[in-house]
PDB file of C-alpha atoms in Angstrom:
ATOM      1  CA  MET A 276     -34.126 -64.020  72.993  1.00  0.00           C
ATOM      2  CA  GLU A 277     -35.103 -61.140  70.752  1.00  0.00           C
ATOM      3  CA  GLY A 278     -34.955 -58.521  73.488  1.00  0.00           C
ATOM      4  CA  LYS A 279     -31.508 -59.543  74.744  1.00  0.00           C
ATOM      5  CA  LYS A 280     -28.702 -57.202  73.731  1.00  0.00           C
ATOM      6  CA  THR A 281     -25.059 -57.815  74.456  1.00  0.00           C
ATOM      7  CA  ILE A 282     -22.845 -55.021  75.701  1.00  0.00           C
ATOM      8  CA  GLU A 283     -20.862 -54.957  72.451  1.00  0.00           C
ATOM      9  CA  ARG A 284     -23.957 -54.256  70.355  1.00  0.00           C
ATOM     10  CA  GLN A 285     -25.593 -51.606  72.493  1.00  0.00           C
ATOM     11  CA  THR A 286     -25.148 -48.055  71.319  1.00  0.00           C
ATOM     12  CA  ILE A 287     -24.039 -45.512  73.851  1.00  0.00           C
ATOM     13  CA  PRO A 288     -25.880 -42.227  73.389  1.00  0.00           C
ATOM     14  CA  MET A 289     -23.730 -39.181  72.694  1.00  0.00           C
ATOM     15  CA  GLU A 290     -24.362 -36.669  75.437  1.00  0.00           C
ATOM     16  CA  LYS A 291     -22.291 -33.960  77.042  1.00  0.00           C
ATOM     17  CA  LEU A 292     -20.549 -34.983  80.246  1.00  0.00           C
ATOM     18  CA  GLU A 293     -21.218 -32.492  83.027  1.00  0.00           C
ATOM     19  CA  ASN A 294     -18.072 -33.249  85.032  1.00  0.00           C
ATOM     20  CA  GLU A 295     -15.219 -31.269  83.440  1.00  0.00           C
ATOM     21  CA  ALA A 296     -12.497 -33.679  84.554  1.00  0.00           C
ATOM     22  CA  ALA A 297     -14.417 -36.644  83.121  1.00  0.00           C
ATOM     23  CA  ARG A 298     -15.086 -34.709  79.919  1.00  0.00           C
ATOM     24  CA  TYR A 299     -11.385 -33.865  79.494  1.00  0.00           C
ATOM     25  CA  ALA A 300     -10.294 -37.449  80.267  1.00  0.00           C
ATOM     26  CA  SER A 301     -12.804 -38.768  77.741  1.00  0.00           C
ATOM     27  CA  PHE A 302     -11.539 -36.272  75.164  1.00  0.00           C
ATOM     28  CA  LEU A 303      -7.929 -37.364  75.706  1.00  0.00           C
ATOM     29  CA  GLU A 304      -8.845 -41.031  75.248  1.00  0.00           C
ATOM     30  CA  ARG A 305     -10.821 -40.341  72.087  1.00  0.00           C
ATOM     31  CA  ARG A 306      -8.100 -38.058  70.738  1.00  0.00           C
ATOM     32  CA  LEU A 307      -5.455 -40.754  71.190  1.00  0.00           C
ATOM     33  CA  SER A 308      -7.681 -43.374  69.583  1.00  0.00           C
ATOM     34  CA  LEU A 309      -8.314 -41.040  66.624  1.00  0.00           C
ATOM     35  CA  TYR A 310      -4.576 -40.426  66.225  1.00  0.00           C
ATOM     36  CA  LYS A 311      -3.882 -44.154  66.388  1.00  0.00           C
ATOM     37  CA  LEU A 312      -6.560 -44.916  63.786  1.00  0.00           C
ATOM     38  CA  ALA A 313      -5.236 -42.144  61.538  1.00  0.00           C
ATOM     39  CA  GLY A 314      -1.682 -43.468  61.908  1.00  0.00           C
ATOM     40  CA  ASP A 315      -2.850 -46.989  61.052  1.00  0.00           C
ATOM     41  CA  LEU A 316      -4.702 -45.643  58.015  1.00  0.00           C
ATOM     42  CA  VAL A 317      -1.566 -43.830  56.847  1.00  0.00           C
ATOM     43  CA  GLN A 318       0.600 -46.889  57.432  1.00  0.00           C
ATOM     44  CA  GLN A 319      -1.707 -49.315  55.622  1.00  0.00           C
ATOM     45  CA  HIS A 320      -2.856 -47.179  52.690  1.00  0.00           C
ATOM     46  CA  ASP A 321      -0.257 -44.372  52.425  1.00  0.00           C
ATOM     47  CA  VAL A 322      -2.868 -41.596  52.410  1.00  0.00           C
ATOM     48  CA  ASP A 323      -2.696 -37.909  53.258  1.00  0.00           C
ATOM     49  CA  ILE A 324      -4.757 -37.119  56.335  1.00  0.00           C
ATOM     50  CA  GLY A 325      -5.414 -34.181  58.625  1.00  0.00           C
ATOM     51  CA  ILE A 326      -7.310 -33.977  61.915  1.00  0.00           C
ATOM     52  CA  VAL A 327      -7.999 -30.770  63.832  1.00  0.00           C
ATOM     53  CA  LEU A 328      -9.605 -31.024  67.278  1.00  0.00           C
ATOM     54  CA  SER A 329     -10.606 -28.574  69.962  1.00  0.00           C
ATOM     55  CA  SER A 330     -10.530 -29.818  73.559  1.00  0.00           C
ATOM     56  CA  PRO A 331     -13.157 -29.005  76.215  1.00  0.00           C
ATOM     57  CA  THR A 332     -10.678 -26.404  77.510  1.00  0.00           C
ATOM     58  CA  ASN A 333     -10.512 -24.879  73.987  1.00  0.00           C
ATOM     59  CA  MET A 334      -6.956 -26.086  73.371  1.00  0.00           C
ATOM     60  CA  PRO A 335      -6.338 -26.938  69.695  1.00  0.00           C
ATOM     61  CA  TYR A 336      -4.870 -30.324  68.768  1.00  0.00           C
ATOM     62  CA  SER A 337      -3.916 -31.518  65.307  1.00  0.00           C
ATOM     63  CA  PHE A 338      -2.572 -34.503  63.399  1.00  0.00           C
ATOM     64  CA  PHE A 339      -1.351 -34.146  59.827  1.00  0.00           C
ATOM     65  CA  HIS A 340       0.413 -36.571  57.543  1.00  0.00           C
ATOM     66  CA  PRO A 341       2.664 -35.952  55.710  1.00  0.00           C
ATOM     67  CA  THR A 342       2.514 -32.182  56.382  1.00  0.00           C
ATOM     68  CA  VAL A 343      -0.038 -29.439  56.972  1.00  0.00           C
ATOM     69  CA  GLU A 344       0.822 -27.876  53.601  1.00  0.00           C
ATOM     70  CA  VAL A 345       0.197 -31.053  51.626  1.00  0.00           C
ATOM     71  CA  VAL A 346      -3.129 -31.759  53.314  1.00  0.00           C
ATOM     72  CA  SER A 347      -4.342 -28.149  53.045  1.00  0.00           C
ATOM     73  CA  GLN A 348      -3.350 -27.919  49.360  1.00  0.00           C
ATOM     74  CA  ARG A 349      -5.175 -31.180  48.638  1.00  0.00           C
ATOM     75  CA  LEU A 350      -8.231 -29.892  50.497  1.00  0.00           C
ATOM     76  CA  LEU A 351      -8.299 -26.495  48.773  1.00  0.00           C
ATOM     77  CA  ASN A 352      -7.318 -27.709  45.285  1.00  0.00           C
ATOM     78  CA  PRO A 353      -8.109 -31.424  44.932  1.00  0.00           C
ATOM     79  CA  ASN A 354      -7.525 -31.517  41.150  1.00  0.00           C
ATOM     80  CA  VAL A 355      -4.294 -29.480  41.087  1.00  0.00           C
ATOM     81  CA  GLU A 356      -0.938 -31.277  41.062  1.00  0.00           C
ATOM     82  CA  LEU A 357       1.290 -30.549  44.069  1.00  0.00           C
ATOM     83  CA  GLY A 358       4.374 -28.404  43.526  1.00  0.00           C
ATOM     84  CA  ASP A 359       7.846 -29.951  43.315  1.00  0.00           C
ATOM     85  CA  THR A 360       8.997 -28.626  46.687  1.00  0.00           C
ATOM     86  CA  THR A 361       5.797 -29.806  48.362  1.00  0.00           C
ATOM     87  CA  LYS A 362       6.219 -33.251  46.790  1.00  0.00           C
ATOM     88  CA  LEU A 363       9.832 -33.355  47.944  1.00  0.00           C
ATOM     89  CA  VAL A 364       8.910 -32.397  51.507  1.00  0.00           C
ATOM     90  CA  ALA A 365       6.085 -34.951  51.562  1.00  0.00           C
ATOM     91  CA  THR A 366       8.414 -37.666  50.273  1.00  0.00           C
ATOM     92  CA  CYS A 367      11.042 -36.831  52.895  1.00  0.00           C
ATOM     93  CA  VAL A 368       8.440 -36.922  55.659  1.00  0.00           C
ATOM     94  CA  ARG A 369       7.078 -40.255  54.417  1.00  0.00           C
ATOM     95  CA  ASN A 370      10.597 -41.694  54.259  1.00  0.00           C
ATOM     96  CA  ASN A 371      11.322 -40.503  57.813  1.00  0.00           C
ATOM     97  CA  VAL A 372       8.085 -42.054  59.068  1.00  0.00           C
ATOM     98  CA  ASN A 373       8.837 -45.337  57.294  1.00  0.00           C
ATOM     99  CA  GLU A 374      12.354 -45.391  58.747  1.00  0.00           C
ATOM    100  CA  ILE A 375      11.057 -44.757  62.263  1.00  0.00           C
ATOM    101  CA  GLU A 376       8.394 -47.469  61.855  1.00  0.00           C
ATOM    102  CA  TYR A 377      11.086 -49.897  60.684  1.00  0.00           C
ATOM    103  CA  LYS A 378      13.243 -49.063  63.715  1.00  0.00           C
ATOM    104  CA  LEU A 379      10.235 -49.472  66.002  1.00  0.00           C
ATOM    105  CA  ALA A 380       9.466 -52.895  64.544  1.00  0.00           C
ATOM    106  CA  GLU A 381      13.116 -53.879  64.976  1.00  0.00           C
ATOM    107  CA  LEU A 382      13.093 -52.705  68.599  1.00  0.00           C
ATOM    108  CA  LYS A 383       9.906 -54.683  69.268  1.00  0.00           C
ATOM    109  CA  ILE A 384      11.612 -57.802  67.915  1.00  0.00           C
ATOM    110  CA  ARG A 385      14.658 -57.147  70.101  1.00  0.00           C
ATOM    111  CA  GLU A 386      12.425 -56.608  73.129  1.00  0.00           C
ATOM    112  CA  TYR A 387      10.624 -59.891  72.435  1.00  0.00           C
ATOM    113  CA  VAL A 388      13.913 -61.788  72.077  1.00  0.00           C
ATOM    114  CA  ALA A 389      15.314 -60.178  75.237  1.00  0.00           C
ATOM    115  CA  SER A 390      12.206 -61.091  77.232  1.00  0.00           C
ATOM    116  CA  LYS A 391      12.439 -64.706  76.042  1.00  0.00           C
ATOM    117  CA  GLN A 392      16.149 -64.802  76.953  1.00  0.00           C
ATOM    118  CA  SER A 393      15.354 -63.346  80.361  1.00  0.00           C
ATOM    119  CA  ILE A 394      12.778 -66.072  80.979  1.00  0.00           C
ATOM    120  CA  ILE A 395      15.267 -68.766  79.944  1.00  0.00           C
ATOM    121  CA  LEU A 396      17.982 -67.291  82.179  1.00  0.00           C
ATOM    122  CA  ASP A 397      15.582 -67.087  85.119  1.00  0.00           C
ATOM    123  CA  GLN A 398      14.649 -70.740  84.635  1.00  0.00           C
ATOM    124  CA  ALA A 399      18.316 -71.740  84.397  1.00  0.00           C
ATOM    125  CA  LYS A 400      19.100 -69.743  87.542  1.00  0.00           C
ATOM    126  CA  GLU A 401      16.373 -71.565  89.460  1.00  0.00           C
ATOM    127  CA  MET A 402      17.619 -74.978  88.332  1.00  0.00           C
ATOM    128  CA  ARG A 403      21.357 -74.546  88.892  1.00  0.00           C
ATOM    129  CA  GLU A 404      23.215 -75.731  91.955  1.00  0.00           C
ATOM    130  CA  ILE A 405      24.283 -73.191  94.546  1.00  0.00           C
ATOM    131  CA  GLY A 406      28.064 -72.697  94.652  1.00  0.00           C
ATOM    132  CA  TRP A 407      30.316 -72.447  97.692  1.00  0.00           C
ATOM    133  CA  TRP A 408      30.941 -68.760  97.003  1.00  0.00           C
ATOM    134  CA  GLU A 409      27.304 -67.764  97.417  1.00  0.00           C
ATOM    135  CA  ASP A 410      25.663 -66.426 100.564  1.00  0.00           C
ATOM    136  CA  VAL A 411      25.241 -69.225 103.119  1.00  0.00           C
ATOM    137  CA  GLU A 412      22.191 -67.559 104.643  1.00  0.00           C
ATOM    138  CA  LYS A 413      20.203 -68.250 101.484  1.00  0.00           C
ATOM    139  CA  LEU A 414      20.815 -72.018 101.695  1.00  0.00           C
ATOM    140  CA  LYS A 415      18.080 -74.428 102.712  1.00  0.00           C
ATOM    141  CA  THR A 416      18.550 -76.860 105.620  1.00  0.00           C
ATOM    142  CA  ASP A 417      19.593 -79.838 103.489  1.00  0.00           C
ATOM    143  CA  GLU A 418      21.930 -77.613 101.474  1.00  0.00           C
ATOM    144  CA  VAL A 419      23.558 -76.353 104.712  1.00  0.00           C
ATOM    145  CA  THR A 420      24.149 -79.960 105.808  1.00  0.00           C
ATOM    146  CA  GLN A 421      25.642 -80.786 102.420  1.00  0.00           C
ATOM    147  CA  PHE A 422      27.828 -77.667 102.559  1.00  0.00           C
ATOM    148  CA  GLU A 423      29.058 -78.547 106.074  1.00  0.00           C
ATOM    149  CA  ALA A 424      29.974 -82.049 104.884  1.00  0.00           C
ATOM    150  CA  TRP A 425      31.867 -80.563 101.946  1.00  0.00           C
ATOM    151  CA  LEU A 426      33.736 -78.218 104.306  1.00  0.00           C
ATOM    152  CA  ASP A 427      34.598 -81.134 106.636  1.00  0.00           C
ATOM    153  CA  VAL A 428      36.024 -83.122 103.711  1.00  0.00           C
ATOM    154  CA  ALA A 429      37.978 -80.089 102.509  1.00  0.00           C
ATOM    155  CA  ASP A 430      39.320 -79.511 106.053  1.00  0.00           C
ATOM    156  CA  PHE A 431      40.349 -83.173 106.377  1.00  0.00           C
ATOM    157  CA  ASN A 432      42.085 -83.148 102.970  1.00  0.00           C
ATOM    158  CA  MET A 433      43.955 -79.917 103.737  1.00  0.00           C
ATOM    159  CA  LYS A 434      45.156 -81.226 107.146  1.00  0.00           C
ATOM    160  CA  ASN A 435      46.230 -84.475 105.509  1.00  0.00           C
ATOM    161  CA  ARG A 436      48.163 -82.612 102.832  1.00  0.00           C
ATOM    162  CA  LEU A 437      49.779 -80.392 105.497  1.00  0.00           C
ATOM    163  CA  LYS A 438      50.991 -83.481 107.422  1.00  0.00           C
ATOM    164  CA  GLN A 439      52.398 -84.953 104.201  1.00  0.00           C
ATOM    165  CA  LEU A 440      54.291 -81.742 103.446  1.00  0.00           C
ATOM    166  CA  GLU A 441      55.624 -81.541 107.028  1.00  0.00           C
ATOM    167  CA  ASN A 442      56.798 -85.169 106.828  1.00  0.00           C
ATOM    168  CA  GLU A 443      58.540 -84.490 103.493  1.00  0.00           C
ATOM    169  CA  VAL A 444      60.300 -81.436 104.936  1.00  0.00           C
ATOM    170  CA  ALA A 445      61.357 -83.394 108.042  1.00  0.00           C
ATOM    171  CA  SER A 446      62.698 -86.291 105.959  1.00  0.00           C
ATOM    172  CA  ASN A 447      64.580 -83.911 103.623  1.00  0.00           C
ATOM    173  CA  ALA A 448      66.088 -82.001 106.579  1.00  0.00           C
ATOM    174  CA  SER A 449      67.636 -85.097 108.112  1.00  0.00           C
TER     175      SER A 449
END
């Protein structure tokens, strides 16, 4: 089994794609994965990061955290302390990102709870009995028979009550 290689372990050679549409689609996928990895790196380790890309159509794309100024100053002068305004801007940007991430996590929790509630409500809806006010065309054959019997009983009771009331009126009138 020495010669056997699984798909996960095989290396895909880097070569230029000739089809422009395929090349651009591949670029977009890789760009998004780079941005996601950079965002995860920032979130986990609170680092300053900058990525500058050029697409196959020569369009520039960039990702900087916290700002372009902070990353460029760190790149040009790694040993120099950042200025007060730059530190303030970087802190504000980091706070905004943290706040947005917190809101996103909260929304994901709400979405999860809402989906669970929706599943529970759907199950309860399937298990409940159909009421007299609902569309008769949706009833099954045995439910139609049961509904007809209920209507017959209701009709009988209402006619009975009507006769009682007529008898009471007739006895009171005489």
